[in-house]
Short mmCIF file of C-alpha atoms in Angstrom, two decimals:
data_model
loop_
_atom_site.label_atom_id
_atom_site.label_comp_id
_atom_site.label_asym_id
_atom_site.label_seq_id
_atom_site.Cartn_x
_atom_site.Cartn_y
_atom_site.Cartn_z
CA UNK A 750 -18.82 -28.14 9.17
CA UNK A 751 -22.59 -28.22 9.59
CA UNK A 752 -24.01 -26.26 12.50
CA UNK A 753 -27.41 -26.81 14.02
CA UNK A 754 -29.28 -23.57 13.57
CA UNK A 755 -32.08 -23.01 16.04
CA UNK A 756 -34.36 -20.23 14.78
CA UNK A 757 -35.33 -19.41 18.36
CA UNK A 758 -31.79 -18.35 19.19
CA UNK A 759 -30.08 -14.97 18.92
CA UNK A 760 -26.89 -14.38 16.98
CA UNK A 761 -24.68 -11.33 16.53
CA UNK A 762 -21.33 -10.30 15.05
CA UNK A 763 -18.23 -11.90 16.57
CA UNK A 764 -15.55 -9.81 18.23
CA UNK A 765 -13.09 -11.54 15.89
CA UNK A 766 -14.27 -9.40 12.97
CA UNK A 767 -14.86 -5.73 12.29
CA UNK A 768 -17.92 -4.97 10.21
CA UNK A 769 -17.99 -1.82 8.15
CA UNK A 770 -20.53 -0.31 5.82
CA UNK A 771 -18.76 1.53 3.04
CA UNK A 772 -20.46 2.92 -0.05
CA UNK A 773 -23.45 0.65 0.49
CA UNK A 774 -21.34 -2.50 0.87
CA UNK A 775 -21.04 -4.44 4.09
CA UNK A 776 -17.36 -5.27 4.43
CA UNK A 777 -16.33 -7.86 7.01
CA UNK A 778 -12.70 -7.45 8.01
CA UNK A 779 -11.01 -10.19 10.05
CA UNK A 780 -9.50 -8.89 13.26
CA UNK A 781 -8.23 -12.07 14.89
CA UNK A 782 -6.04 -14.59 13.08
CA UNK A 783 -7.60 -17.54 11.28
CA UNK A 784 -10.83 -16.02 9.98
CA UNK A 785 -10.01 -16.21 6.28
CA UNK A 786 -8.34 -18.97 4.29
CA UNK A 787 -5.65 -16.47 3.39
CA UNK A 788 -4.29 -13.72 5.57
CA UNK A 789 -5.33 -10.88 3.36
CA UNK A 790 -8.97 -11.56 2.68
CA UNK A 791 -11.88 -9.26 3.22
CA UNK A 792 -15.45 -10.43 2.86
CA UNK A 793 -18.61 -8.93 1.50
CA UNK A 794 -22.16 -10.25 1.36
CA UNK A 795 -24.53 -10.72 -1.54
CA UNK A 796 -27.85 -8.89 -1.53
CA UNK A 797 -29.64 -11.62 0.38
CA UNK A 798 -26.80 -11.79 2.89
CA UNK A 799 -26.91 -8.02 3.41
CA UNK A 800 -30.65 -8.09 4.09
CA UNK A 801 -30.20 -10.74 6.76
CA UNK A 802 -26.96 -9.42 8.24
CA UNK A 803 -28.41 -5.98 8.86
CA UNK A 804 -30.83 -7.65 11.27
CA UNK A 805 -28.29 -9.85 13.06
CA UNK A 806 -27.82 -7.38 15.88
CA UNK A 807 -27.52 -9.76 18.80
CA UNK A 808 -30.96 -8.78 20.09
CA UNK A 809 -33.54 -10.46 17.84
CA UNK A 810 -34.00 -14.22 17.54
CA UNK A 811 -33.76 -15.64 14.05
CA UNK A 812 -37.47 -16.38 13.78
CA UNK A 813 -38.19 -12.67 14.34
CA UNK A 814 -35.77 -11.90 11.53
CA UNK A 815 -37.56 -14.39 9.29
CA UNK A 816 -40.90 -12.67 10.02
CA UNK A 817 -39.43 -9.25 9.23
CA UNK A 818 -38.05 -10.50 5.94
CA UNK A 819 -41.38 -12.11 4.99
CA UNK A 820 -43.09 -8.77 5.62
CA UNK A 821 -40.58 -6.99 3.40
CA UNK A 822 -40.05 -9.46 0.54
CA UNK A 823 -42.60 -11.29 -1.56
CA UNK A 824 -41.06 -14.76 -1.29
CA UNK A 825 -42.19 -18.04 0.27
CA UNK A 826 -41.33 -18.64 3.92
CA UNK A 827 -39.38 -21.77 3.01
CA UNK A 828 -37.06 -19.69 0.84
CA UNK A 829 -36.46 -17.13 3.57
CA UNK A 830 -35.75 -19.83 6.14
CA UNK A 831 -33.35 -21.53 3.75
CA UNK A 832 -31.51 -18.26 3.14
CA UNK A 833 -31.26 -17.44 6.85
CA UNK A 834 -29.99 -20.90 7.73
CA UNK A 835 -27.61 -20.93 4.74
CA UNK A 836 -26.07 -17.59 5.67
CA UNK A 837 -25.82 -18.51 9.35
CA UNK A 838 -24.00 -21.73 8.42
CA UNK A 839 -21.44 -19.76 6.44
CA UNK A 840 -20.98 -17.09 9.08
CA UNK A 841 -20.58 -19.62 11.87
CA UNK A 842 -18.10 -21.59 9.77
CA UNK A 843 -16.03 -18.46 9.39
CA UNK A 844 -16.35 -17.41 13.05
CA UNK A 845 -17.96 -14.17 11.95
CA UNK A 846 -20.97 -14.46 14.25
CA UNK A 847 -21.55 -15.96 17.66
CA UNK A 848 -24.63 -17.10 19.50
CA UNK A 849 -25.71 -14.46 21.97
CA UNK A 850 -28.40 -16.43 23.78
CA UNK B 1086 -34.71 -13.17 -1.07
CA UNK B 1087 -33.82 -16.06 -3.27
CA UNK B 1088 -32.99 -19.61 -2.59
CA UNK B 1089 -30.60 -21.45 -4.87
CA UNK B 1090 -27.74 -23.15 -3.05
CA UNK B 1091 -24.82 -20.74 -3.19
CA UNK B 1092 -22.44 -18.69 -1.11
CA UNK B 1093 -23.79 -15.63 0.62
CA UNK B 1094 -20.33 -14.50 1.69
CA UNK B 1095 -17.90 -13.34 -0.97
CA UNK B 1096 -14.15 -13.28 -0.40
CA UNK B 1097 -12.29 -10.25 -1.63
CA UNK B 1098 -8.60 -11.12 -1.82
CA UNK B 1099 -5.66 -8.78 -2.08
CA UNK B 1100 -6.16 -6.22 -4.81
CA UNK B 1101 -9.84 -5.84 -3.96
CA UNK B 1102 -10.92 -5.38 -7.59
CA UNK B 1103 -14.66 -5.46 -7.78
CA UNK B 1104 -15.28 -4.65 -4.14
CA UNK B 1105 -17.29 -1.54 -4.91
CA UNK B 1106 -20.48 -1.75 -6.92
CA UNK B 1107 -20.53 2.02 -7.24
CA UNK B 1108 -17.47 4.21 -7.02
CA UNK B 1109 -14.72 3.74 -4.46
CA UNK B 1110 -14.88 5.64 -1.17
CA UNK B 1111 -13.52 9.16 -0.86
CA UNK B 1112 -10.39 7.80 0.80
CA UNK B 1113 -9.47 4.19 0.09
CA UNK B 1114 -5.93 4.32 1.46
CA UNK B 1115 -3.96 6.53 3.82
CA UNK B 1116 -0.18 6.58 4.06
CA UNK B 1117 1.12 7.69 7.44
CA UNK B 1118 4.74 8.65 7.94
CA UNK B 1119 4.89 8.15 11.69
CA UNK B 1120 8.40 9.53 12.01
CA UNK B 1121 11.21 10.79 9.85
CA UNK B 1122 13.70 9.31 12.32
CA UNK B 1123 15.43 6.00 11.76
CA UNK B 1124 17.80 3.78 13.72
CA UNK B 1125 19.80 3.23 10.52
CA UNK B 1126 21.64 5.86 8.53
CA UNK B 1127 21.42 4.39 5.05
CA UNK B 1128 23.53 6.07 2.44
CA UNK B 1129 20.79 6.11 -0.18
CA UNK B 1130 17.78 6.87 1.98
CA UNK B 1131 15.42 9.67 1.08
CA UNK B 1132 14.11 10.04 4.62
CA UNK B 1133 16.14 9.27 7.72
CA UNK B 1134 16.79 11.73 10.48
CA UNK B 1135 18.84 10.43 13.42
CA UNK B 1136 16.85 8.23 15.81
CA UNK B 1137 17.62 10.60 18.67
CA UNK B 1138 16.66 13.80 16.86
CA UNK B 1139 14.85 15.51 19.72
CA UNK B 1140 13.49 18.33 17.59
CA UNK B 1141 11.85 15.98 15.11
CA UNK B 1142 10.56 13.78 17.90
CA UNK B 1143 8.98 16.67 19.77
CA UNK B 1144 7.05 17.76 16.66
CA UNK B 1145 5.73 14.29 15.80
CA UNK B 1146 2.03 13.78 16.31
CA UNK B 1147 1.25 11.76 19.44
CA UNK B 1148 -0.81 8.58 19.30
CA UNK B 1149 -4.02 10.38 20.25
CA UNK B 1150 -3.80 12.58 17.15
CA UNK B 1151 -3.12 9.62 14.91
CA UNK B 1152 -6.00 7.67 16.40
CA UNK B 1153 -8.37 10.59 15.85
CA UNK B 1154 -7.15 10.86 12.26
CA UNK B 1155 -7.70 7.15 11.72
CA UNK B 1156 -11.25 7.55 13.04
CA UNK B 1157 -11.82 10.28 10.45
CA UNK B 1158 -10.23 8.16 7.75
CA UNK B 1159 -12.52 5.24 8.58
CA UNK B 1160 -15.47 7.58 8.24
CA UNK B 1161 -14.30 8.35 4.71
CA UNK B 1162 -14.22 4.64 3.87
CA UNK B 1163 -10.49 4.05 4.28
CA UNK B 1164 -9.70 0.35 4.25
CA UNK B 1165 -5.90 0.37 4.02
CA UNK B 1166 -3.38 2.34 6.04
CA UNK B 1167 0.36 2.25 5.47
CA UNK B 1168 2.54 2.89 8.52
CA UNK B 1169 5.98 3.95 7.42
CA UNK B 1170 8.79 6.31 8.27
CA UNK B 1171 11.68 6.72 8.81
CA UNK B 1172 11.48 3.62 10.90
CA UNK B 1173 7.94 3.41 12.34
CA UNK B 1174 9.02 0.90 15.00
CA UNK B 1175 11.00 3.68 16.67
CA UNK B 1176 7.67 4.94 17.97
CA UNK B 1177 6.90 3.67 21.46
CA UNK B 1178 3.20 3.91 20.60
CA UNK B 1179 3.37 1.97 17.34
CA UNK B 1180 1.42 -0.97 18.78
CA UNK B 1181 -1.31 1.34 20.06
CA UNK B 1182 -1.69 3.03 16.68
CA UNK B 1183 -1.54 -0.28 14.84
CA UNK B 1184 -4.20 -1.87 16.99
CA UNK B 1185 -6.45 1.15 16.67
CA UNK B 1186 -6.29 0.94 12.89
CA UNK B 1187 -7.03 -2.77 12.92
CA UNK B 1188 -9.97 -2.35 15.29
CA UNK B 1189 -11.39 0.18 12.86
CA UNK B 1190 -11.35 -2.56 10.25
CA UNK B 1191 -8.33 -1.34 8.32
CA UNK B 1192 -5.67 -3.49 6.78
CA UNK B 1193 -2.23 -2.26 7.78
CA UNK B 1194 0.84 -2.12 5.56
CA UNK B 1195 3.87 -1.92 7.83
CA UNK B 1196 7.18 -0.83 6.28
CA UNK B 1197 10.19 -1.57 8.45
CA UNK B 1198 13.85 -2.55 8.48
CA UNK B 1199 12.89 -5.18 11.11
CA UNK B 1200 15.73 -4.27 13.48
CA UNK B 1201 13.29 -3.29 16.22
CA UNK B 1202 10.84 -6.19 15.90
CA UNK B 1203 10.35 -7.50 19.42
CA UNK B 1204 8.75 -10.77 20.48
CA UNK B 1205 5.87 -8.71 21.85
CA UNK B 1206 5.26 -7.01 18.51
CA UNK B 1207 5.57 -10.32 16.65
CA UNK B 1208 2.94 -11.81 18.98
CA UNK B 1209 0.62 -8.89 18.30
CA UNK B 1210 1.06 -9.27 14.53
CA UNK B 1211 0.38 -12.99 14.87
CA UNK B 1212 -2.78 -12.58 16.97
CA UNK B 1213 -4.12 -9.54 15.13
CA UNK B 1214 -2.64 -9.96 11.66
CA UNK B 1215 -2.13 -6.84 9.57
CA UNK B 1216 -3.88 -8.47 6.55
CA UNK B 1217 -1.02 -7.16 4.40
CA UNK B 1218 2.48 -8.58 4.23
CA UNK B 1219 4.97 -6.67 6.37
CA UNK B 1220 7.47 -5.07 3.99
CA UNK B 1221 11.04 -5.53 5.18
CA UNK B 1222 13.95 -3.63 3.65
CA UNK B 1223 17.13 -5.70 3.32
CA UNK B 1224 20.46 -3.94 2.88
CA UNK B 1225 22.87 -6.81 2.48
CA UNK B 1226 23.63 -10.44 3.02
CA UNK B 1227 26.55 -9.97 5.39
CA UNK B 1228 27.26 -7.63 8.25
CA UNK B 1229 29.98 -6.03 6.14
CA UNK B 1230 27.76 -5.09 3.22
CA UNK B 1231 24.64 -4.40 5.29
CA UNK B 1232 26.43 -2.03 7.60
CA UNK B 1233 28.28 -0.37 4.72
CA UNK B 1234 24.79 0.73 3.64
CA UNK B 1235 23.20 1.39 7.04
CA UNK B 1236 26.34 2.90 8.60
CA UNK B 1237 25.07 1.51 11.90
CA UNK B 1238 27.18 -1.05 13.76
CA UNK B 1239 25.16 -4.01 14.97
CA UNK B 1240 22.28 -3.33 12.59
CA UNK B 1241 22.78 -6.55 10.59
CA UNK B 1242 22.45 -8.74 13.66
CA UNK B 1243 19.42 -6.73 14.80
CA UNK B 1244 17.81 -7.14 11.37
CA UNK B 1245 18.36 -10.90 11.40
CA UNK B 1246 16.93 -11.17 14.90
CA UNK B 1247 13.87 -9.19 13.90
CA UNK B 1248 13.32 -11.23 10.76
CA UNK B 1249 13.67 -14.46 12.75
CA UNK B 1250 10.98 -13.22 15.11
CA UNK B 1251 8.63 -12.58 12.21
CA UNK B 1252 9.32 -16.05 10.83
CA UNK B 1253 8.97 -17.79 14.18
CA UNK B 1254 5.58 -16.18 14.70
CA UNK B 1255 4.37 -16.96 11.19
CA UNK B 1256 4.01 -13.33 10.16
CA UNK B 1257 3.67 -12.84 6.40
CA UNK B 1258 6.36 -10.54 5.05
CA UNK B 1259 8.06 -9.62 1.81
CA UNK B 1260 11.68 -8.56 1.41
CA UNK B 1261 12.94 -5.62 -0.61
CA UNK B 1262 16.59 -5.20 -1.54
CA UNK B 1263 18.48 -2.17 -2.79
CA UNK B 1264 21.04 -2.29 -5.58
CA UNK B 1265 23.84 -0.12 -4.28
CA UNK B 1266 27.61 -0.18 -4.80
CA UNK B 1267 27.97 -2.24 -1.61
CA UNK B 1268 25.22 -4.73 -2.47
CA UNK B 1269 25.48 -5.01 -6.26
CA UNK B 1270 27.65 -8.09 -6.14
CA UNK B 1271 25.15 -9.79 -3.83
CA UNK B 1272 22.08 -9.60 -6.05
CA UNK B 1273 22.10 -13.32 -6.88
CA UNK B 1274 22.78 -14.23 -3.26
CA UNK B 1275 19.91 -12.01 -2.11
CA UNK B 1276 17.49 -13.65 -4.51
CA UNK B 1277 18.66 -17.15 -3.55
CA UNK B 1278 18.35 -16.30 0.14
CA UNK B 1279 14.83 -14.96 -0.35
CA UNK B 1280 13.89 -18.07 -2.33
CA UNK B 1281 14.84 -20.21 0.66
CA UNK B 1282 12.44 -18.32 2.96
CA UNK B 1283 9.32 -20.41 2.97
CA UNK B 1284 5.98 -18.75 2.64
CA UNK B 1285 7.04 -15.45 1.10
CA UNK B 1286 3.83 -14.26 -0.60
CA UNK B 1287 5.75 -12.76 -3.50
CA UNK B 1288 9.28 -12.85 -4.90
CA UNK B 1289 11.77 -10.32 -3.61
CA UNK B 1290 12.07 -6.96 -5.28
CA UNK B 1291 15.09 -4.71 -5.48
CA UNK B 1292 15.16 -0.95 -5.70
CA UNK B 1293 17.28 0.14 -8.65
CA UNK B 1294 16.35 3.81 -8.88
CA UNK B 1295 16.76 6.02 -5.86
CA UNK B 1296 14.79 9.14 -5.10
CA UNK B 1297 16.35 12.26 -3.73
CA UNK B 1298 15.21 13.56 -0.38
CA UNK B 1299 11.91 15.34 -0.57
CA UNK B 1300 13.06 17.67 2.21
CA UNK B 1301 15.57 18.76 -0.41
CA UNK B 1302 18.71 18.31 1.64
CA UNK B 1303 21.28 19.14 -1.04
CA UNK B 1304 24.30 17.66 0.74
CA UNK B 1305 22.61 14.31 1.16
CA UNK B 1306 21.09 14.48 -2.31
CA UNK B 1307 24.57 14.82 -3.77
CA UNK B 1308 25.49 11.54 -2.08
CA UNK B 1309 22.37 9.81 -3.44
CA UNK B 1310 23.13 11.08 -6.96
CA UNK B 1311 26.54 9.47 -6.69
CA UNK B 1312 24.99 6.07 -5.93
CA UNK B 1313 22.63 5.97 -8.87
CA UNK B 1314 22.86 3.48 -11.71
CA UNK B 1315 23.28 4.84 -15.21
CA UNK B 1316 20.61 3.99 -17.77
CA UNK B 1317 22.66 1.30 -19.50
CA UNK B 1318 23.57 -0.33 -16.21
CA UNK B 1319 19.94 -0.24 -15.13
CA UNK B 1320 19.01 -2.03 -18.35
CA UNK B 1321 21.77 -4.60 -17.93
CA UNK B 1322 20.61 -5.47 -14.41
CA UNK B 1323 16.94 -5.50 -15.33
CA UNK B 1324 17.49 -7.99 -18.18
CA UNK B 1325 19.94 -10.29 -16.39
CA UNK B 1326 17.20 -12.92 -15.99
CA UNK B 1327 16.15 -12.70 -19.63
CA UNK B 1328 14.07 -10.51 -21.87
CA UNK B 1329 10.79 -10.65 -19.92
CA UNK B 1330 11.51 -7.29 -18.33
CA UNK B 1331 12.19 -5.70 -21.69
CA UNK B 1332 8.96 -7.06 -23.12
CA UNK B 1333 7.15 -5.76 -20.09
CA UNK B 1334 8.50 -2.29 -20.91
CA UNK B 1335 7.08 -2.65 -24.42
CA UNK B 1336 3.79 -3.63 -22.82
CA UNK B 1337 3.72 -0.49 -20.68
CA UNK B 1338 4.20 1.64 -23.78
CA UNK B 1339 1.75 -0.38 -25.90
CA UNK B 1340 -0.98 0.05 -23.30
CA UNK B 1341 -0.34 3.75 -22.94
CA UNK B 1342 -3.32 5.96 -23.60
CA UNK B 1343 -1.02 8.40 -25.31
CA UNK B 1344 1.03 11.33 -24.12
CA UNK B 1345 -0.26 12.96 -20.97
CA UNK B 1346 -0.30 16.53 -22.20
CA UNK B 1347 -0.11 19.18 -19.50
CA UNK B 1348 -1.82 16.97 -16.90
CA UNK B 1349 0.66 16.59 -14.04
CA UNK B 1350 -0.91 13.87 -11.94
CA UNK B 1351 -1.34 10.68 -13.88
CA UNK B 1352 -0.04 8.22 -11.34
CA UNK B 1353 -1.82 5.47 -9.45
CA UNK B 1354 -1.92 7.74 -6.43
CA UNK B 1355 -4.44 9.90 -8.22
CA UNK B 1356 -7.75 9.57 -6.47
CA UNK B 1357 -8.66 7.69 -3.35
CA UNK B 1358 -5.42 8.00 -1.41
CA UNK B 1359 -3.49 10.53 0.60
CA UNK B 1360 -0.41 10.77 2.78
CA UNK B 1361 0.27 12.51 6.08
CA UNK B 1362 3.72 13.40 7.32
CA UNK B 1363 4.91 12.87 10.90
CA UNK B 1364 3.72 16.31 11.92
CA UNK B 1365 0.16 16.12 10.62
CA UNK B 1366 0.52 17.73 7.22
CA UNK B 1367 -1.46 16.11 4.46
CA UNK B 1368 0.35 15.53 1.20
CA UNK B 1369 -0.74 14.20 -2.16
CA UNK B 1370 1.77 11.38 -1.72
CA UNK B 1371 4.67 10.65 0.61
CA UNK B 1372 7.30 12.08 -1.72
CA UNK B 1373 5.57 15.32 -2.64
CA UNK B 1374 6.23 18.16 -0.23
CA UNK B 1375 5.90 21.15 -2.57
CA UNK B 1376 4.14 23.78 -0.42
CA UNK B 1377 1.30 24.15 -2.93
CA UNK B 1378 0.45 20.47 -2.52
CA UNK B 1379 0.59 20.23 1.28
CA UNK B 1380 -2.03 21.27 3.82
CA UNK B 1381 -1.79 21.28 7.61
CA UNK B 1382 -4.45 19.11 9.20
CA UNK B 1383 -4.42 21.51 12.13
CA UNK B 1384 -6.28 23.93 9.84
CA UNK B 1385 -8.73 21.65 8.00
CA UNK B 1386 -10.47 18.35 8.59
CA UNK B 1387 -9.30 15.25 6.79
CA UNK B 1388 -12.60 15.24 4.91
CA UNK B 1389 -12.05 18.79 3.64
CA UNK B 1390 -8.47 18.00 2.73
CA UNK B 1391 -9.44 14.88 0.79
CA UNK B 1392 -12.59 16.13 -0.88
CA UNK B 1393 -11.67 19.75 -1.51
CA UNK B 1394 -7.91 20.32 -1.31
CA UNK B 1395 -6.60 17.21 -3.07
CA UNK B 1396 -8.89 17.57 -6.10
CA UNK B 1397 -7.44 21.05 -6.59
CA UNK B 1398 -3.93 19.60 -6.46
CA UNK B 1399 -4.94 16.85 -8.86
CA UNK B 1400 -6.20 19.46 -11.33
CA UNK B 1401 -2.85 21.29 -11.49
CA UNK B 1402 -1.37 21.64 -14.94
CA UNK B 1403 2.20 21.89 -16.14
CA UNK B 1404 3.42 25.27 -17.33
CA UNK B 1405 7.15 24.77 -17.70
CA UNK B 1406 7.93 25.07 -21.45
CA UNK B 1407 10.53 22.28 -21.19
CA UNK B 1408 7.95 19.94 -19.68
CA UNK B 1409 5.37 20.87 -22.30
CA UNK B 1410 7.92 20.35 -25.07
CA UNK B 1411 9.14 17.00 -23.74
CA UNK B 1412 7.16 15.14 -21.05
CA UNK B 1413 3.75 16.31 -22.26
CA UNK B 1414 4.42 14.75 -25.67
CA UNK B 1415 6.40 11.70 -24.60
CA UNK B 1416 5.14 8.16 -25.18
CA UNK B 1417 7.49 6.77 -22.51
CA UNK B 1418 5.53 8.18 -19.58
CA UNK B 1419 4.45 4.65 -18.65
CA UNK B 1420 8.12 3.71 -18.24
CA UNK B 1421 9.53 6.94 -16.92
CA UNK B 1422 9.59 7.80 -13.20
CA UNK B 1423 8.86 11.44 -14.00
CA UNK B 1424 6.18 12.87 -11.72
CA UNK B 1425 5.63 16.02 -9.67
CA UNK B 1426 7.19 14.41 -6.58
CA UNK B 1427 10.39 13.55 -8.45
CA UNK B 1428 10.50 17.02 -10.02
CA UNK B 1429 10.07 18.54 -6.57
CA UNK B 1430 12.86 16.50 -4.98
CA UNK B 1431 15.26 17.16 -7.86
CA UNK B 1432 14.53 20.77 -8.74
CA UNK B 1433 12.02 22.25 -6.28
CA UNK B 1434 9.32 22.53 -8.95
CA UNK B 1435 6.40 20.36 -10.00
CA UNK B 1436 7.02 20.32 -13.72
CA UNK B 1437 10.69 20.14 -14.60
CA UNK B 1438 11.79 17.16 -16.69
CA UNK B 1439 14.04 15.03 -14.45
CA UNK B 1440 17.08 14.38 -16.60
CA UNK B 1441 18.13 11.29 -14.66
CA UNK B 1442 14.81 9.45 -15.06
CA UNK B 1443 14.49 10.67 -18.64
CA UNK B 1444 17.87 9.12 -19.40
CA UNK B 1445 16.94 5.81 -17.80
CA UNK B 1446 13.62 5.64 -19.68
CA UNK B 1447 15.38 6.35 -22.97
CA UNK B 1448 17.92 3.60 -22.27
CA UNK B 1449 15.03 1.22 -21.61
CA UNK B 1450 13.30 2.25 -24.83
CA UNK B 1451 16.46 1.73 -26.88
CA UNK B 1452 16.91 -1.72 -25.32
CA UNK B 1453 13.29 -2.53 -26.15
CA UNK B 1454 13.76 -1.47 -29.77
CA UNK B 1455 11.34 1.42 -29.41
CA UNK B 1456 13.89 4.14 -30.09
CA UNK B 1457 17.10 4.41 -32.06
CA UNK B 1458 20.12 5.54 -30.04
CA UNK B 1459 19.99 9.32 -29.82
CA UNK B 1460 16.34 9.53 -30.81
CA UNK B 1461 14.15 11.55 -28.43
CA UNK B 1462 10.86 9.98 -27.46
CA UNK B 1463 8.91 13.23 -27.55
CA UNK B 1464 9.70 13.62 -31.25
CA UNK B 1465 8.19 10.21 -32.03
CA UNK B 1466 4.54 10.08 -33.10
CA UNK B 1467 4.14 6.31 -33.49
CA UNK B 1468 5.61 5.18 -30.16
CA UNK B 1469 2.64 3.10 -29.02
CA UNK B 1470 2.42 1.43 -32.44
CA UNK B 1471 6.13 0.55 -32.29
CA UNK B 1472 5.60 -0.99 -28.87
CA UNK B 1473 2.64 -3.08 -30.02
CA UNK B 1474 4.55 -4.26 -33.10
CA UNK B 1475 7.64 -5.31 -31.14
CA UNK B 1476 5.85 -7.03 -28.23
CA UNK B 1477 6.75 -10.68 -27.76
CA UNK B 1478 9.76 -10.54 -30.10
#
């Protein structure tokens, strides 16, 4: 399913998952039924996903997150936007984040 | 940041290999024995005090203590908690403890006989799934056989009701049988019954080897000894579906890294896991209650127990000359059930060769063509080579 991602909006973790940071990994553990394809799945994020997720705190809009990432990483803005939108699509698909604004 | 089209979210299915880029956390899994009490009175059971045992009940940790312990465990990185007993569903606060563990982001392994599964519990497990299959012990296919094992009238009907509730609510579970005098003739029926249950995540298993009670109750242990299969009978049952099991035994021996020497703790439990009994005493594993390997969590934090006490236990070495002569040099350690917990339950020591398990392992090795009848595995120097040579025959 394709979601319309508005960079002016705020997103944060869903109450249907528990997010843990263990040994440097972000581990997303389903709490409610129906998050994973199978019942026993956990989820982790790749490096790009971790950098974005750590800023998805339900307080900052996505465009602020994009600006922070541009200040930290030497990559074109189009790449950062594509990564943010790509991750958000996946997380919304899996009900791991919700819109807070 | 990088941009190629790809997945940012990685699934980590059961088994979780590759989850950690560095080492695993200090505590990956915690086994909690919520109670030693059980509503059944199974003839072979290694842990079942009467359900109404007021003394045991009064000493059990309350939910608040378990929840605080789970908080500590989460801080150590624990991702999996096993709730077992006794029968953990005897606890009125089971749901509270379960939900607390799940809200901490833990997967929960629930071991039960299913007799006390209520619609309310089934709804909870449906809405907040444990992320691990519920493990249900099955003691027979009819009320007659089931209750010959459980010695509890009405328990078969209660078990079926509980299992139906799990099925109706779509809860993932696995079934585990027990090969006992009362159930031996039902092995095929048990497997056929399990095969008809749709959605079982794995085929049924059956316990063939029974542990003695780790509280070392000699009267009950004598009963358990009387129920045990001999080595040849164990082999006959294990190979009744063909030779795959026998070849698997060869595989265990072929992959062995050689005799263990005086190192006592070589099992999968080593590192990353711990167990706590119903009264808050931390153990190396659920079956090991030797005083030198147990520490009261009233006196130390879980972190201290896991990072300081357990490594000292893990470093213990065997000193018993019989162990050093036999087990330390034996190439069958991958097959044999010998471990400090078994030695403790049988003899009250950590390092006494357990004759029963030694006999079973030797019967397996003879069946697999790794030993001649009468040959002792610890006198063999080319055991692993024999296993590699005979694999797949």
